[in-house]
GROMACS .gro file of C-alpha atoms in nm:
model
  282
    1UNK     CA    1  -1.313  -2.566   0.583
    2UNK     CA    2  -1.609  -2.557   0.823
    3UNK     CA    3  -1.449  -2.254   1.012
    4UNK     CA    4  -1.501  -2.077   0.686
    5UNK     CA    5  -1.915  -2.087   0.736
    6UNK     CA    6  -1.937  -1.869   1.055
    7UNK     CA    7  -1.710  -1.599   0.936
    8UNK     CA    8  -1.880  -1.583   0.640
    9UNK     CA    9  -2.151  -1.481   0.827
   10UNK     CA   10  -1.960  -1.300   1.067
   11UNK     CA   11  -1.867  -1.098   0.756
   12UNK     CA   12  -2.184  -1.095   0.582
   13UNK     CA   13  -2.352  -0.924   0.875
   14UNK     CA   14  -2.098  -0.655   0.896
   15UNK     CA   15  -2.101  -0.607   0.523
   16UNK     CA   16  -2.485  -0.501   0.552
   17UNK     CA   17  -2.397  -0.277   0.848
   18UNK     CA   18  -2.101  -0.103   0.656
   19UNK     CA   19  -2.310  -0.090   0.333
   20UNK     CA   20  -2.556   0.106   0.597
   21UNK     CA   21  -2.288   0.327   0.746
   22UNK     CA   22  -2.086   0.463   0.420
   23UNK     CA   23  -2.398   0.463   0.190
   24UNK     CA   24  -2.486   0.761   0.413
   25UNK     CA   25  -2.203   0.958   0.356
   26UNK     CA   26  -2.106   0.946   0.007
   27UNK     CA   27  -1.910   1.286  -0.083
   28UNK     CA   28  -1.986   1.346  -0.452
   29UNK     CA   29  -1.665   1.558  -0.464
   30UNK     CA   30  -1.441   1.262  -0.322
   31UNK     CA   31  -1.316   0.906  -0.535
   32UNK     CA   32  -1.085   0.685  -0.425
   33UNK     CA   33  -1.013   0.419  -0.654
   34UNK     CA   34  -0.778   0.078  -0.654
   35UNK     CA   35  -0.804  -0.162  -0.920
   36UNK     CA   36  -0.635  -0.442  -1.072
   37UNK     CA   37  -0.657  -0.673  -1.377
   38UNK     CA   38  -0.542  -1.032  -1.372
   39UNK     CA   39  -0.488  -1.145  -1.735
   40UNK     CA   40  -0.591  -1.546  -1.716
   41UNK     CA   41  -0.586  -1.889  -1.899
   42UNK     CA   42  -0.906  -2.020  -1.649
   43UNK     CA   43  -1.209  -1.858  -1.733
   44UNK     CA   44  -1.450  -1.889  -1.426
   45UNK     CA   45  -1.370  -1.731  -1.091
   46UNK     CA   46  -1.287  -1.948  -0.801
   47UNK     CA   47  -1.558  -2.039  -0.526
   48UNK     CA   48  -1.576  -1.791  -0.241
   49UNK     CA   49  -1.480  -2.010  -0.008
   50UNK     CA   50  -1.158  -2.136  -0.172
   51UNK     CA   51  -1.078  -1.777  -0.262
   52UNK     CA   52  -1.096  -1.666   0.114
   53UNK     CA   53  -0.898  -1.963   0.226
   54UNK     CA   54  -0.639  -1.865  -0.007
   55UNK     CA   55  -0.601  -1.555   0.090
   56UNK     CA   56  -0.630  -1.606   0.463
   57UNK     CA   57  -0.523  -1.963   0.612
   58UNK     CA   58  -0.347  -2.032   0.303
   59UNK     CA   59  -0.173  -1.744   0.194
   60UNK     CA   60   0.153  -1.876   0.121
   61UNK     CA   61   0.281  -1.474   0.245
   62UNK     CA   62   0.227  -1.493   0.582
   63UNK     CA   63   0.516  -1.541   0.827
   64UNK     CA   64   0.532  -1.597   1.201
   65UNK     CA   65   0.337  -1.364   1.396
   66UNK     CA   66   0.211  -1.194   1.031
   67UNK     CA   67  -0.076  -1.292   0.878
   68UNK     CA   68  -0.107  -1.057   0.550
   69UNK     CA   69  -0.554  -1.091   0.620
   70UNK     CA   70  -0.659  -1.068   0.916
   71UNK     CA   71  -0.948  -0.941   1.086
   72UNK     CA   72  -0.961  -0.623   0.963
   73UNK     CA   73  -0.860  -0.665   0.603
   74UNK     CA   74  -1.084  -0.982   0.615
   75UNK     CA   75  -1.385  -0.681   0.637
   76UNK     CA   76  -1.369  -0.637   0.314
   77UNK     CA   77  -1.496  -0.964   0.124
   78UNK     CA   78  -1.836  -0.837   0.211
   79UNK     CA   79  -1.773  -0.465   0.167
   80UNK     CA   80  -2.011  -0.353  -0.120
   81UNK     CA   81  -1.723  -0.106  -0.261
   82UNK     CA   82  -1.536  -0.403  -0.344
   83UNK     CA   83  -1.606  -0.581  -0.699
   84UNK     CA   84  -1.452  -0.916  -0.873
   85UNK     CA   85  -1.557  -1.000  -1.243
   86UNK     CA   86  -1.431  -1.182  -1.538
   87UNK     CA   87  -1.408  -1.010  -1.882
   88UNK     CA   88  -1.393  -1.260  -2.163
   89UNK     CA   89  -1.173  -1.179  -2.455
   90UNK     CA   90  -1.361  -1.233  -2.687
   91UNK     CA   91  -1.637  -0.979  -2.598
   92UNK     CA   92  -1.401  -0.717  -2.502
   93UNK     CA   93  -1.077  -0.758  -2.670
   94UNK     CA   94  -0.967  -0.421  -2.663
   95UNK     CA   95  -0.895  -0.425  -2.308
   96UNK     CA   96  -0.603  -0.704  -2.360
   97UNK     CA   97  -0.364  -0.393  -2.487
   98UNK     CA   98  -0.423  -0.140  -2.181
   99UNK     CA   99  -0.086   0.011  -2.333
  100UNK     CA  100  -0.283   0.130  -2.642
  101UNK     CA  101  -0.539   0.359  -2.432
  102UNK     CA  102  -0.279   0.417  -2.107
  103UNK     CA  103  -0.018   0.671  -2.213
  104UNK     CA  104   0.216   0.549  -1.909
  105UNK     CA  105   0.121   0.154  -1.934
  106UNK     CA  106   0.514  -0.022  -2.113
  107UNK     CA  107   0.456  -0.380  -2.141
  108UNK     CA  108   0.778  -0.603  -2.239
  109UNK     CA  109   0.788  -0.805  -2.490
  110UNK     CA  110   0.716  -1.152  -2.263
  111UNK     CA  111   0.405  -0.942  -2.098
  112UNK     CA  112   0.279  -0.890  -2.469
  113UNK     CA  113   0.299  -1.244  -2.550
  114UNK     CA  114   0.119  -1.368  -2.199
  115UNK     CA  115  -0.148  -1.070  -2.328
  116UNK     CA  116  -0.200  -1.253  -2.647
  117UNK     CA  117  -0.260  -1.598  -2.471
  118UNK     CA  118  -0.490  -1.501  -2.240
  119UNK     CA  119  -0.869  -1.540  -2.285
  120UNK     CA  120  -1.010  -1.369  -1.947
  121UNK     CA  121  -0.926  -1.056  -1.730
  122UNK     CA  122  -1.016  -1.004  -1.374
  123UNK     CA  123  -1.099  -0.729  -1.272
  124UNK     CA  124  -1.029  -0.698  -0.911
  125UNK     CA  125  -1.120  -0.343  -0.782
  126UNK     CA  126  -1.287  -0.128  -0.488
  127UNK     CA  127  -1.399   0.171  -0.526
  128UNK     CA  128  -1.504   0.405  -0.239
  129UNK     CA  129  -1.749   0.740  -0.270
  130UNK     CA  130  -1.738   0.741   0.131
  131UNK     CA  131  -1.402   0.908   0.249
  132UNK     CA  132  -1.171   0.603   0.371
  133UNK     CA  133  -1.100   0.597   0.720
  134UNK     CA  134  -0.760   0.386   0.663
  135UNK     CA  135  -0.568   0.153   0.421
  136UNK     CA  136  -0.679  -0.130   0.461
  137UNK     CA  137  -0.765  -0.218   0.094
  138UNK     CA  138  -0.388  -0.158   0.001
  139UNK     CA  139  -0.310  -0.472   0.167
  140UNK     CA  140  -0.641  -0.627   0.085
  141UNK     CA  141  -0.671  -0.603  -0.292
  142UNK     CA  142  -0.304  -0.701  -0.392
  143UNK     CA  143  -0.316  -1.023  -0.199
  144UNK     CA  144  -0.681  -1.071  -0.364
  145UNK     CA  145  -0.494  -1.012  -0.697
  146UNK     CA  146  -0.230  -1.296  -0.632
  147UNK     CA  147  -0.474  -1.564  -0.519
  148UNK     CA  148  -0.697  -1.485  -0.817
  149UNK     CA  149  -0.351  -1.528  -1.044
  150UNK     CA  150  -0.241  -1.854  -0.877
  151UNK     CA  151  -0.618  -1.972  -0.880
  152UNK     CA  152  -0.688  -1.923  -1.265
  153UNK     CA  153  -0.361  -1.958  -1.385
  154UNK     CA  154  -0.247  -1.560  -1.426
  155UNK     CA  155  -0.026  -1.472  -1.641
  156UNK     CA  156  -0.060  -1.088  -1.609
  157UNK     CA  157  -0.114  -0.835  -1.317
  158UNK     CA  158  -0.179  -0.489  -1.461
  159UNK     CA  159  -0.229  -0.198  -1.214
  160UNK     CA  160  -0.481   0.015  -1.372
  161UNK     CA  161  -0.407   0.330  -1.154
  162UNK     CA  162  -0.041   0.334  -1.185
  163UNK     CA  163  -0.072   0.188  -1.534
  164UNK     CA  164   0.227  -0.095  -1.444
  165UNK     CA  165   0.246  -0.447  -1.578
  166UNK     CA  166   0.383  -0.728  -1.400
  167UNK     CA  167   0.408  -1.093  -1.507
  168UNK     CA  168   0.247  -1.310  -1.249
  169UNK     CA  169   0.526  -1.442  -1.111
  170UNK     CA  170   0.735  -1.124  -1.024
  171UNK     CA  171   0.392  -0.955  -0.874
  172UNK     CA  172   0.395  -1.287  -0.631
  173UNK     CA  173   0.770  -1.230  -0.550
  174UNK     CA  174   0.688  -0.895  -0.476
  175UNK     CA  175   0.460  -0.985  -0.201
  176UNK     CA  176   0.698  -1.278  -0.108
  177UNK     CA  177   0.965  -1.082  -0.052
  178UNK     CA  178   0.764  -0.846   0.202
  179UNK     CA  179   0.380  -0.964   0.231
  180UNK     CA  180   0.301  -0.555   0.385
  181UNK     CA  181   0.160  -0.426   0.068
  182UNK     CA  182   0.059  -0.119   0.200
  183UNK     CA  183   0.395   0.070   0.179
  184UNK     CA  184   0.378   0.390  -0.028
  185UNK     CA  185   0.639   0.191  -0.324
  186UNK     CA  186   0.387  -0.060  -0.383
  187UNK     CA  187   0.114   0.202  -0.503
  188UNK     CA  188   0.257   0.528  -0.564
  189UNK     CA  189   0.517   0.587  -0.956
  190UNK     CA  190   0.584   0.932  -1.065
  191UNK     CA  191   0.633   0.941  -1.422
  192UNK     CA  192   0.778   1.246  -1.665
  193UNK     CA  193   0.571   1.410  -1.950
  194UNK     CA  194   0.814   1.566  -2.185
  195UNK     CA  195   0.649   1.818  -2.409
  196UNK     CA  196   0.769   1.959  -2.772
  197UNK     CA  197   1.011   2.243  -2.652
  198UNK     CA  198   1.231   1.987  -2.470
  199UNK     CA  199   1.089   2.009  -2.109
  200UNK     CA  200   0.819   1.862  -1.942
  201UNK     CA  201   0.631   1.811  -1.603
  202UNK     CA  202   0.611   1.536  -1.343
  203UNK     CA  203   0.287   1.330  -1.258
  204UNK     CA  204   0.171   1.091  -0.959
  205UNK     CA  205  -0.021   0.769  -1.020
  206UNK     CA  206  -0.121   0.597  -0.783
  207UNK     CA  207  -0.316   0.909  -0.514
  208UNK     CA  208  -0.642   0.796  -0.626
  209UNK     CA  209  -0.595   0.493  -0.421
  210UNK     CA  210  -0.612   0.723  -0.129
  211UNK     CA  211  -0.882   0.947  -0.267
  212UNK     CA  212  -0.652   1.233  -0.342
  213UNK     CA  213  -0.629   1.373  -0.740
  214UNK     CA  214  -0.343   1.316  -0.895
  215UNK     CA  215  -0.047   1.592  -0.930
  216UNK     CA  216   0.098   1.740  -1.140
  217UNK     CA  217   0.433   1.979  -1.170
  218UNK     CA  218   0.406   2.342  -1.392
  219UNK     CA  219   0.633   2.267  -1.706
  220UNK     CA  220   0.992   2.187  -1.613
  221UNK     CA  221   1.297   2.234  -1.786
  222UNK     CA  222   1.461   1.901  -1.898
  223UNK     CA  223   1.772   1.915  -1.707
  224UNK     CA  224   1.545   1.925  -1.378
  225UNK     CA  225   1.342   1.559  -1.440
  226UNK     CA  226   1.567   1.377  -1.200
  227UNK     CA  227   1.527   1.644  -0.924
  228UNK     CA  228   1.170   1.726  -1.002
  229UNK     CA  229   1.057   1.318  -1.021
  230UNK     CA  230   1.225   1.281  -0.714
  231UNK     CA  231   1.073   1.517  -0.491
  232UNK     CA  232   0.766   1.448  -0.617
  233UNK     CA  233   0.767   1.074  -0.528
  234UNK     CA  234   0.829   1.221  -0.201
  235UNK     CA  235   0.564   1.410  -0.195
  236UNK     CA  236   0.354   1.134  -0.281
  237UNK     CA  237   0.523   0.887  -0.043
  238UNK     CA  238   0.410   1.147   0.249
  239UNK     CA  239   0.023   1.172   0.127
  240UNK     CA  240  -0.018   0.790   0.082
  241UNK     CA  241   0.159   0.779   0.463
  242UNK     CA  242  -0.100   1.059   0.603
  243UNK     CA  243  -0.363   1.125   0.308
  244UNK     CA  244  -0.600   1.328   0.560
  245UNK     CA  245  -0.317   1.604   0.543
  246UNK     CA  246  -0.357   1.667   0.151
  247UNK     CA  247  -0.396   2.053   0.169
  248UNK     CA  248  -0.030   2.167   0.175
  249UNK     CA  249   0.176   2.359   0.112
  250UNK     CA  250   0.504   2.137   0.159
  251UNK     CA  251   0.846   2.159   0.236
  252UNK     CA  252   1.169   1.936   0.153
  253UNK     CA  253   1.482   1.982   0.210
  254UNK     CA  254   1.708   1.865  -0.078
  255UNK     CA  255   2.127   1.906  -0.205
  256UNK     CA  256   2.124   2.139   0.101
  257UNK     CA  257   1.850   2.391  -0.033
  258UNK     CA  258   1.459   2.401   0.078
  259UNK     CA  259   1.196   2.281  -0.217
  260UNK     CA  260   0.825   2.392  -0.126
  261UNK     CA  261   0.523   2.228  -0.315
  262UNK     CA  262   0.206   2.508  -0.361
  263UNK     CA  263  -0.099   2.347  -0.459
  264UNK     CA  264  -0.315   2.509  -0.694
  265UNK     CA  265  -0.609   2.421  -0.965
  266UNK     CA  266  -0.774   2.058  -1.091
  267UNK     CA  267  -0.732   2.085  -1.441
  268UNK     CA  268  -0.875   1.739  -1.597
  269UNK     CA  269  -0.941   1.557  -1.227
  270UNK     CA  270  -0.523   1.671  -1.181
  271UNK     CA  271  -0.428   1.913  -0.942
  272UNK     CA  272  -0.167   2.138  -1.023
  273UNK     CA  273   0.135   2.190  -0.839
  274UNK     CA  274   0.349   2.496  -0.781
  275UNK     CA  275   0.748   2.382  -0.700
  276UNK     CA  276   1.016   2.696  -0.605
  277UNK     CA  277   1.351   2.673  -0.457
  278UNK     CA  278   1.503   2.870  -0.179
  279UNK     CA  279   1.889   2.812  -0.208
  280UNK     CA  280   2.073   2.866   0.111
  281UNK     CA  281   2.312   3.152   0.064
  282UNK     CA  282   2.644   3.026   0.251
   0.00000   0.00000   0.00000
């Protein structure tokens, strides 16, 4: 454990020279926001130390010529964008049914019952006012979220931008099964609105992470949700890949006809999206 002492300092010293270099160039148009909650029995976080050793050294995700932290993930234990807290239960109990105040947040039956058990939350989040330079904290925060789980006995990991609940367990298999958390699935869900006339529109959650609004289709007929949804996600798949490229317009190519994407207004921090349909005349 010794090792940990000089890259804490390490870190430490580059955390004050980061804090230096973003604090002077916030954009007060720009937000990019991550942030998980970790539903536990343990109320008090882990030490530092331990927590870093978990997530590093210890990780149980790392595999041969992988480790999921390294060097440049490991930046961010010092980065002042990046915040871990408990909430206790009983001092904010309203926040152990995010389903009642998330429109898109489902929880099953078992993740209702963990809910109800629980005395603490987490929260586990980084938010940045500087424009990110990379992705870093997509690999960074869900690997922060699992060690905080396994640490304080988690029983809940609840995604608070894509509004997703996971039991402990199958969040940790997730990362088992491929410890790269910074694929575009991990982050990104497209979910359907369906309004009173028997349409709807298509959303993203999850471009926040990356510090782009959230879209959003022009009403849809209902017939068109699996085709819509789909080349949405795509959509969304692309920004996450190159999020500097955000302006549009964009092209797919889908059943053998061309579907462009025309970005238009923010209407309630969600930008609007235009989608037409050139069908190839054969």
């Amino acid at each position: 454990m010794a090792w940990l002492i000089p890259i804490g300092a390490v870190l430490a010293i580059a955390g004050l020279l980061g804090w230096r270099y973003f604090n002077g160039k916030r954009d007060h148009a720009y937000l990019s926001v991550t942030e998980y909650w970790v539903f536990t029995t343990a109320t008090q976080l882990p030490e530092q130390e331990k927590l870093m050793d978990r997530m590093i050294s210890s990780n149980p995700h790392n595999r041969r010529g992988f480790a999921c932290i390294g060097a440049k993930e490991g930046m961010l234990f010092t980065d002042i964008r990046l915040h871990l807290g408990v909430a206790l239960k009983a001092k904010n109990p309203h926040i152990f049914r995010p389903d009642l105040f998330e429109e898109h947040a489902v929880p099953t039956k078992e993740v209702l019952e963990r809910l109800s058990e629980c005395p603490a939350m987490v929260k586990v989040r980084y938010v940045s006012e500087a424009r990110i330079r990379d992705t870093r904290h997509l690999q960074f925060l869900p690997h922060m979220a699992d060690a905080v789980a396994e640490m304080m006995e988690g029983q809940v990991v609840f995604d608070h931008v894509t509004e997703q609940f996971w039991t402990a367990e199958e969040f940790r298999e997730m990362l088992a099964q491929n410890g790269n958390s910074e694929r575009p699935e991990f982050h990104i869900r497209v979910a359907w609105r369906p309004n009173a006339e028997g349409g709807g529109y298509a959303e993203t959650l999850g471009l926040r992470k990356v510090g782009i609004p959230e879209f959003k289709t022009q009403e849809q007929e209902a017939d068109k949700e699996v085709l819509v949804t789909g080349l949405l996600m795509r959509l969304a798949f692309q920004l996450m890949r190159d999020f500097e490229n955000h302006e549009g317009p964009w092209e797919f190519e889908e059943f053998d006809d061309t579907f462009f994407f025309q970005p238009g207004k923010v209407e309630d921090g969600k930008r609007i999206i235009e989608l037409t349909r050139r069908q190839v005349v054969g």
